[in-house]
Coordinates of C-alpha atoms in Angstrom, one line a residue:
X1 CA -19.3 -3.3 9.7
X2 CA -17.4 -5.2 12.4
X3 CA -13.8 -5.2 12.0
X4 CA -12.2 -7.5 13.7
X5 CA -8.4 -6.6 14.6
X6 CA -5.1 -7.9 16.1
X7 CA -5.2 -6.3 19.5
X8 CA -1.9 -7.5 20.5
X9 CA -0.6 -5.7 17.5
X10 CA -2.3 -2.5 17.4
X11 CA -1.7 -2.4 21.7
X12 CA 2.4 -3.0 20.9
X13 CA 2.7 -0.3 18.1
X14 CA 0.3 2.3 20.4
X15 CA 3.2 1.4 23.4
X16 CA 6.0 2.1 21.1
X17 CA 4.4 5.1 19.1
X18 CA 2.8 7.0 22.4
X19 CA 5.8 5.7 26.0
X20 CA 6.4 9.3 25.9
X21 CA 3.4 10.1 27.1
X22 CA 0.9 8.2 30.0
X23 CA -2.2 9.8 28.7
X24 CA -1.9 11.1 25.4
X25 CA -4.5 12.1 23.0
X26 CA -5.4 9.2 20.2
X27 CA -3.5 9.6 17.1
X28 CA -5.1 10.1 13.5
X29 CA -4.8 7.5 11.3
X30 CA -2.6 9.6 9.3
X31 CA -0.7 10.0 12.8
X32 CA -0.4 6.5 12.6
X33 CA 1.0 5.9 9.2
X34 CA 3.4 8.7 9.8
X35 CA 4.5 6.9 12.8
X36 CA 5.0 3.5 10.9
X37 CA 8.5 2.9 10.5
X38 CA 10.8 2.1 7.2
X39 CA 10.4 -2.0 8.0
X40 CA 6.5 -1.3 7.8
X41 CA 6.6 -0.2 4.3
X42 CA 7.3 -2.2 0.8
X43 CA 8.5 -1.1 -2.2
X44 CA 6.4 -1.5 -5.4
X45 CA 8.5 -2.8 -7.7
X46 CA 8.9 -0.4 -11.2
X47 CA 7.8 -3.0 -13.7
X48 CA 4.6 -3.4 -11.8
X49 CA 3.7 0.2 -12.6
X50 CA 1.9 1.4 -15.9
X51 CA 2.0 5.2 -16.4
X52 CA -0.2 6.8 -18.1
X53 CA 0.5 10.5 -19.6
X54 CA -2.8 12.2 -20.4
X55 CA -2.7 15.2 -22.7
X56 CA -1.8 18.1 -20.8
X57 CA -5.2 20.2 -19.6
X58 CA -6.4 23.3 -20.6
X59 CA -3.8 25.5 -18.6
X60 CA -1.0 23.7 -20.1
X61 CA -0.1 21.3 -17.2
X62 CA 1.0 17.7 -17.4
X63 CA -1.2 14.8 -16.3
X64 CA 0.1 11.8 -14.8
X65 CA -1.7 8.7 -14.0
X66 CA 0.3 5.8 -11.8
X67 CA -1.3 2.3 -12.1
X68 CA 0.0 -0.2 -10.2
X69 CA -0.8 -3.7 -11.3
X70 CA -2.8 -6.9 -9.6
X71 CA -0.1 -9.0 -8.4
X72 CA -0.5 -13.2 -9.4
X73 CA -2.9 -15.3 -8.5
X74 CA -5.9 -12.8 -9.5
X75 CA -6.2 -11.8 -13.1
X76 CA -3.1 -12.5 -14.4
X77 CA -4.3 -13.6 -18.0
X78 CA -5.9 -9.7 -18.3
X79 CA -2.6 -8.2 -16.9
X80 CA -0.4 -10.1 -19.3
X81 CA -2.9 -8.9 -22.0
X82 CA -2.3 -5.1 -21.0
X83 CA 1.4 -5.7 -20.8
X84 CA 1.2 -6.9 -24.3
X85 CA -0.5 -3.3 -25.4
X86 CA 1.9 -1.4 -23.6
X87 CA 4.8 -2.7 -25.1
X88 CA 3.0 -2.7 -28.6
X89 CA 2.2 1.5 -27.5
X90 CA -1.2 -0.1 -28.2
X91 CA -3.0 2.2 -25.4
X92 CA -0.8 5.4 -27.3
X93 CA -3.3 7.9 -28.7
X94 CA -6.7 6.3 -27.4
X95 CA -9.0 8.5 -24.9
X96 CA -11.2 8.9 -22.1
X97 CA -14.6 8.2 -23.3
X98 CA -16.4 7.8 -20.5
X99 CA -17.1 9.9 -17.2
X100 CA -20.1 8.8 -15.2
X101 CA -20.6 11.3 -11.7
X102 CA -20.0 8.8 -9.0
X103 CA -19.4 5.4 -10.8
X104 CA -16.1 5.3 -13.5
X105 CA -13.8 6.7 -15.3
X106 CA -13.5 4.5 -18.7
X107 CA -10.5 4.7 -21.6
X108 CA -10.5 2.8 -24.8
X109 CA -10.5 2.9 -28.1
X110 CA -13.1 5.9 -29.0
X111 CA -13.7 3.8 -32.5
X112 CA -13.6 0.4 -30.5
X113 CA -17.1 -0.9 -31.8
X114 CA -16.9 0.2 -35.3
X115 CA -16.2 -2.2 -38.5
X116 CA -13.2 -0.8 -40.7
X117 CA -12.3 2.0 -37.8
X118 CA -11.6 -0.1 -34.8
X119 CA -7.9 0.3 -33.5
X120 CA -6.1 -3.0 -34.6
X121 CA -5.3 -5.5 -31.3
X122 CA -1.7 -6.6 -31.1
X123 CA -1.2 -10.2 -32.2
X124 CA -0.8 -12.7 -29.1
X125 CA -3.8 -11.7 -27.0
X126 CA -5.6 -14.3 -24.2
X127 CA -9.2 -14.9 -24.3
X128 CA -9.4 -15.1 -20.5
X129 CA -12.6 -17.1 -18.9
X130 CA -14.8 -16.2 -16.6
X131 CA -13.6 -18.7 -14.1
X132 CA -10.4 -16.4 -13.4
X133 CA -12.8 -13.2 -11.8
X134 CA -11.9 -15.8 -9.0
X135 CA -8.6 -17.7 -7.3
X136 CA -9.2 -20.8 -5.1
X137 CA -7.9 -20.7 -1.8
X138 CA -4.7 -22.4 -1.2
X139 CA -3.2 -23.2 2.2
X140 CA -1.6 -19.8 3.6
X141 CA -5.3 -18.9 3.5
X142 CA -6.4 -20.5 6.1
X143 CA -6.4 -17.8 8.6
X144 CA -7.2 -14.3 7.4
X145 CA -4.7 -11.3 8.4
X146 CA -4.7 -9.3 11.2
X147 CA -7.5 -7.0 9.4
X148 CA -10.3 -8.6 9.0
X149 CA -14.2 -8.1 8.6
X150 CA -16.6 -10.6 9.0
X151 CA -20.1 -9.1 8.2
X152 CA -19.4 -7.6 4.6
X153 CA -22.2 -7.1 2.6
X154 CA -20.5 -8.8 -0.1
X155 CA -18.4 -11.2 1.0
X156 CA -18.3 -14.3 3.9
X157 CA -15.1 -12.4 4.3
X158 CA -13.3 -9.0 3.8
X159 CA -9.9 -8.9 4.6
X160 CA -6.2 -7.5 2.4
X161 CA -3.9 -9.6 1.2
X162 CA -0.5 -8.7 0.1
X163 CA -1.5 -4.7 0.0
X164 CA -4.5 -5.2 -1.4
X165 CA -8.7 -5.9 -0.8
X166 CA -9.6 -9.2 -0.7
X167 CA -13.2 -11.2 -0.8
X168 CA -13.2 -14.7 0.8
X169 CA -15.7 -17.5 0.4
X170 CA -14.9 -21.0 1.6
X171 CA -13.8 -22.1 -1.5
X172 CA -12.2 -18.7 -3.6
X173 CA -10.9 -15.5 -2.7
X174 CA -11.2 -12.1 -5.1
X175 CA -10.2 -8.5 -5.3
X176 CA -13.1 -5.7 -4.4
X177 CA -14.3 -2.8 -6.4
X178 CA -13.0 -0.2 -4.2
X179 CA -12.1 3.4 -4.7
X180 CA -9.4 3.7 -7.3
X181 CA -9.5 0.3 -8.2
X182 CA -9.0 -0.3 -12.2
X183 CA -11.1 -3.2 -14.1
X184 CA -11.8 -4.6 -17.8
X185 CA -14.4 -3.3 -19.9
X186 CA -16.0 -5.7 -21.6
X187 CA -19.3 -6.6 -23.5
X188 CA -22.1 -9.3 -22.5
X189 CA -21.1 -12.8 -20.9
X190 CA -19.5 -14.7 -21.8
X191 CA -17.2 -11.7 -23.0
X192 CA -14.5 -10.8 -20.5
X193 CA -12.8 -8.2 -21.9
X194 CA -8.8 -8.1 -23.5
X195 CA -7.7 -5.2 -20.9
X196 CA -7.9 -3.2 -24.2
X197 CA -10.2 -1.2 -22.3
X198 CA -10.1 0.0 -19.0
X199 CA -11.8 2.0 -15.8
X200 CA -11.1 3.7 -12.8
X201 CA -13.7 3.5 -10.1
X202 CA -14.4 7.3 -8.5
X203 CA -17.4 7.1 -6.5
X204 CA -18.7 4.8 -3.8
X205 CA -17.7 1.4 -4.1
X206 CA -19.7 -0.6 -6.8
X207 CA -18.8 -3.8 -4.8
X208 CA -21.8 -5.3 -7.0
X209 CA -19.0 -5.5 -9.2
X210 CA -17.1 -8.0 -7.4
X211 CA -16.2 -11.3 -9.5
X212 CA -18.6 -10.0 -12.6
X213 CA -15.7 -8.3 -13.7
X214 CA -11.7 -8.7 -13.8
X215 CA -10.1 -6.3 -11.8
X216 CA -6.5 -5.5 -12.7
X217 CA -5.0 -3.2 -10.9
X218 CA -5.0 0.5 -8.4
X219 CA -4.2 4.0 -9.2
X220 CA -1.5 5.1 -6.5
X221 CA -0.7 8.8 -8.1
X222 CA -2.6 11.1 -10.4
X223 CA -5.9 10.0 -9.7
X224 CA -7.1 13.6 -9.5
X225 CA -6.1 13.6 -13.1
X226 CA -9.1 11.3 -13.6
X227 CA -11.5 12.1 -10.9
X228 CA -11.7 15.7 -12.1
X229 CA -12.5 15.4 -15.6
X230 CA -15.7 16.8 -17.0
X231 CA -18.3 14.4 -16.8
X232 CA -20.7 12.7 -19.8
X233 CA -23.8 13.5 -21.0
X234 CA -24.3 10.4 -23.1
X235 CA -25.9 7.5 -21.5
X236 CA -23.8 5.7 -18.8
X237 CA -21.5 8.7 -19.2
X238 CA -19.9 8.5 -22.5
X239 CA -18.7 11.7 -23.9
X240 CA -21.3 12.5 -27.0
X241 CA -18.7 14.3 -29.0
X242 CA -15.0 14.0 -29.8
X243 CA -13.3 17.4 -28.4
X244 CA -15.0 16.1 -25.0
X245 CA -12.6 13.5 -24.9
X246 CA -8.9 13.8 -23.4
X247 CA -6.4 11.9 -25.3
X248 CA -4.0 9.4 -23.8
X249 CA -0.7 10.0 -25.0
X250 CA 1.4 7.5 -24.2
X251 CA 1.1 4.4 -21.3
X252 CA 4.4 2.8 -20.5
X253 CA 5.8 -0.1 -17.6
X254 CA 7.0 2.0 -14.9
X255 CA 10.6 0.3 -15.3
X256 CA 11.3 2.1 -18.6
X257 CA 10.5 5.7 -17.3
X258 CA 13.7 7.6 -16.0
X259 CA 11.9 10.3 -13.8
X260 CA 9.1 8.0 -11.9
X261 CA 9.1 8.2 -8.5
X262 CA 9.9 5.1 -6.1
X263 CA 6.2 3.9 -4.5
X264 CA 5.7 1.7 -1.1
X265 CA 2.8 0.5 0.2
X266 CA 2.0 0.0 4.3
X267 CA 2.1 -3.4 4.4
X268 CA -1.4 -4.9 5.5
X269 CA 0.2 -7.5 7.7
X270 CA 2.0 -4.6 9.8
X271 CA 1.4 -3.7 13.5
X272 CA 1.0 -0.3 12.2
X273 CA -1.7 -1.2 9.3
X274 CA -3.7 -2.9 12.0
X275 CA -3.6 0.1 14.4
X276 CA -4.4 2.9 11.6
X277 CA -7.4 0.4 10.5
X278 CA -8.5 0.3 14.2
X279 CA -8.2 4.5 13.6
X280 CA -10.5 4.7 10.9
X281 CA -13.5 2.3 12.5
X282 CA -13.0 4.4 16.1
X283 CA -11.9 7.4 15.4
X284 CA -11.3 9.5 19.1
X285 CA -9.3 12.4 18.5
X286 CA -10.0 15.7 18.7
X287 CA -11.8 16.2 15.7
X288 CA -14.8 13.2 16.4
X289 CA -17.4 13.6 18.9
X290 CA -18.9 10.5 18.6
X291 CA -16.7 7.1 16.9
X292 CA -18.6 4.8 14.4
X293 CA -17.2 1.9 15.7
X294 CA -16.7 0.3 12.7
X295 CA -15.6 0.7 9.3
X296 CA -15.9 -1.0 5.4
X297 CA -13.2 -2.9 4.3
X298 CA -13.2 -0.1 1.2
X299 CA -13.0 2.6 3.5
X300 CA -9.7 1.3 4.9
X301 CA -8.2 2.4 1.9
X302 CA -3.8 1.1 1.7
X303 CA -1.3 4.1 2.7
X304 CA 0.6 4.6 -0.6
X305 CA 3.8 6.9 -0.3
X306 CA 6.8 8.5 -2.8
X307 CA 10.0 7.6 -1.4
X308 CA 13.3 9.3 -2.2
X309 CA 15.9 7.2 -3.9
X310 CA 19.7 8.7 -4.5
X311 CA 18.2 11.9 -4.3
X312 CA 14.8 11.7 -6.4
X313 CA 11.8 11.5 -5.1

């Protein structure tokens, strides 16, 4: 993959990061972010946030999951859905039922697709079409950011808006199925899925994916908690008995939890996103022999950080 970058921008934060030094050796990406400064960074706000408590594991320890949530225009009508469940605890006592090596994590309702056992759907929900997997351009897009990839395999164009991974046609633009990312189970078309039931992606990206299903959101903390757990031996992953399962005990908006963290993402429109994204396609520091050249668009994956506020982190 090409990736096509604003020099001028990645040249001025390499000046300001590296005057010290007339021939110093090429930062890390991770060099990079930790270079960026506090103007570079921008704070998720709470009520964006979903977090998710998995039952503790097997040792006795807690299990966190931190999902922050696709900002307007993509996929609203699912996100306003899954706010609905949260606030009626809706996702409270469900489970994992699905773990499939290198594809998904998957929660739901274990009973979800039994008569007279299935989980009863808070009143109010949105039968969302197909049409919204997709957001027509409007006209701030007619240049892409300063990150920007022109030969995606997916894609006329692969580029971040707003902190996130972005597909572009002429027409319609779309999130991507990267790592992390978290989407809508659902059944058949025309079936889109409430947001009853959800996934994780933990392998390589499914990019396939893209616009056949709505994406709704990222994990930015705990995914470990996820990415770890045992995996099916059902078809597609599904857990074949219930004990294999790990409950979900409760999933709540980040605003109402007193001990969350404060999050920030680089921003994707900052001098130092597009030097750490040049980083990752050429890598030349002392651990590379030879740089790629180029990088995937999923493989520039957003600098998420824990910041302390009054004292907490």
């Amino acid at each position: 993959m090409r990736i096509f970058l604003s020099l001028l921008g990645f040249a001025a934060f390499s000046a300001s990061a590296m005057a010290a030094d007339k021939a110093p050796a090429p930062l890390t990406p991770n060099a990079i972010v930790a270079a960026a400064t506090a103007g570079d960074w921008v704070r998720i706000a709470p009520d964006d946030l979903l977090v998710m408590d998995l039952a503790p594991d097997a040792a006795g320890h807690a299990r966190r999951v931190v999902i922050q949530v696709m900002p307007p225009p993509f996929s609203q009508g699912w996100v306003q859905n899954i706010r609905t469940l949260v606030k009626a605890h809706w996702f409270d006592g469900i489970a994992v039922v699905r773990v499939q090596d290198n594809y998904v994590v998957q929660w739901g309702d274990p009973d979800g697709e039994m008569p007279g056992k299935a989980k009863t759907l808070p009143a109010g929900l949105l039968t969302v079409p197909q049409s919204e997997y997709v957001s027509p351009l409007t006209a701030g897009d007619a240049t892409a950011g300063p990150v920007a990839f022109t030969n995606d395999a997916y894609a006329p164009l692969a580029t971040f808006e707003g902190g996130w991974p972005i597909g572009r046609s002429q027409s319609a633009k779309w999130p991507l199925h990267c790592y992390g990312m978290v989407g809508v189970g659902r059944n058949l078309s025309p079936d889109t899925g409430t947001g009853a039931e959800l996934y994780t992606v933990i392998g390589h990206a499914p990019r396939q994916l893209d616009r056949n299903i709505a994406l709704v959101g990222r994990v930015i903390a705990g995914m470990e908690n996820l990415s770890s757990l045992q995996r099916g031996t059902g078809d597609l992953g599904f857990y074949k008995t219930a004990p294999e399962r790990t409950r979900i005990t409760s999933v709540r908006i980040g605003g109402g939890v007193k001990d969350l963290p404060a999050y920030e993402y680089l921003s994707t429109n900052s001098r130092a996103f597009a030097a750490y994204a040049h980083a990752r396609a050429n890598r030349k520091d002392d651990f590379y022999i030879q740089p790629a050249g180029g990088v995937e668009v999923c493989n520039v994956p957003v600098p998420i950080r824990e910041v302390l506020v009054a004292g907490k982190r």
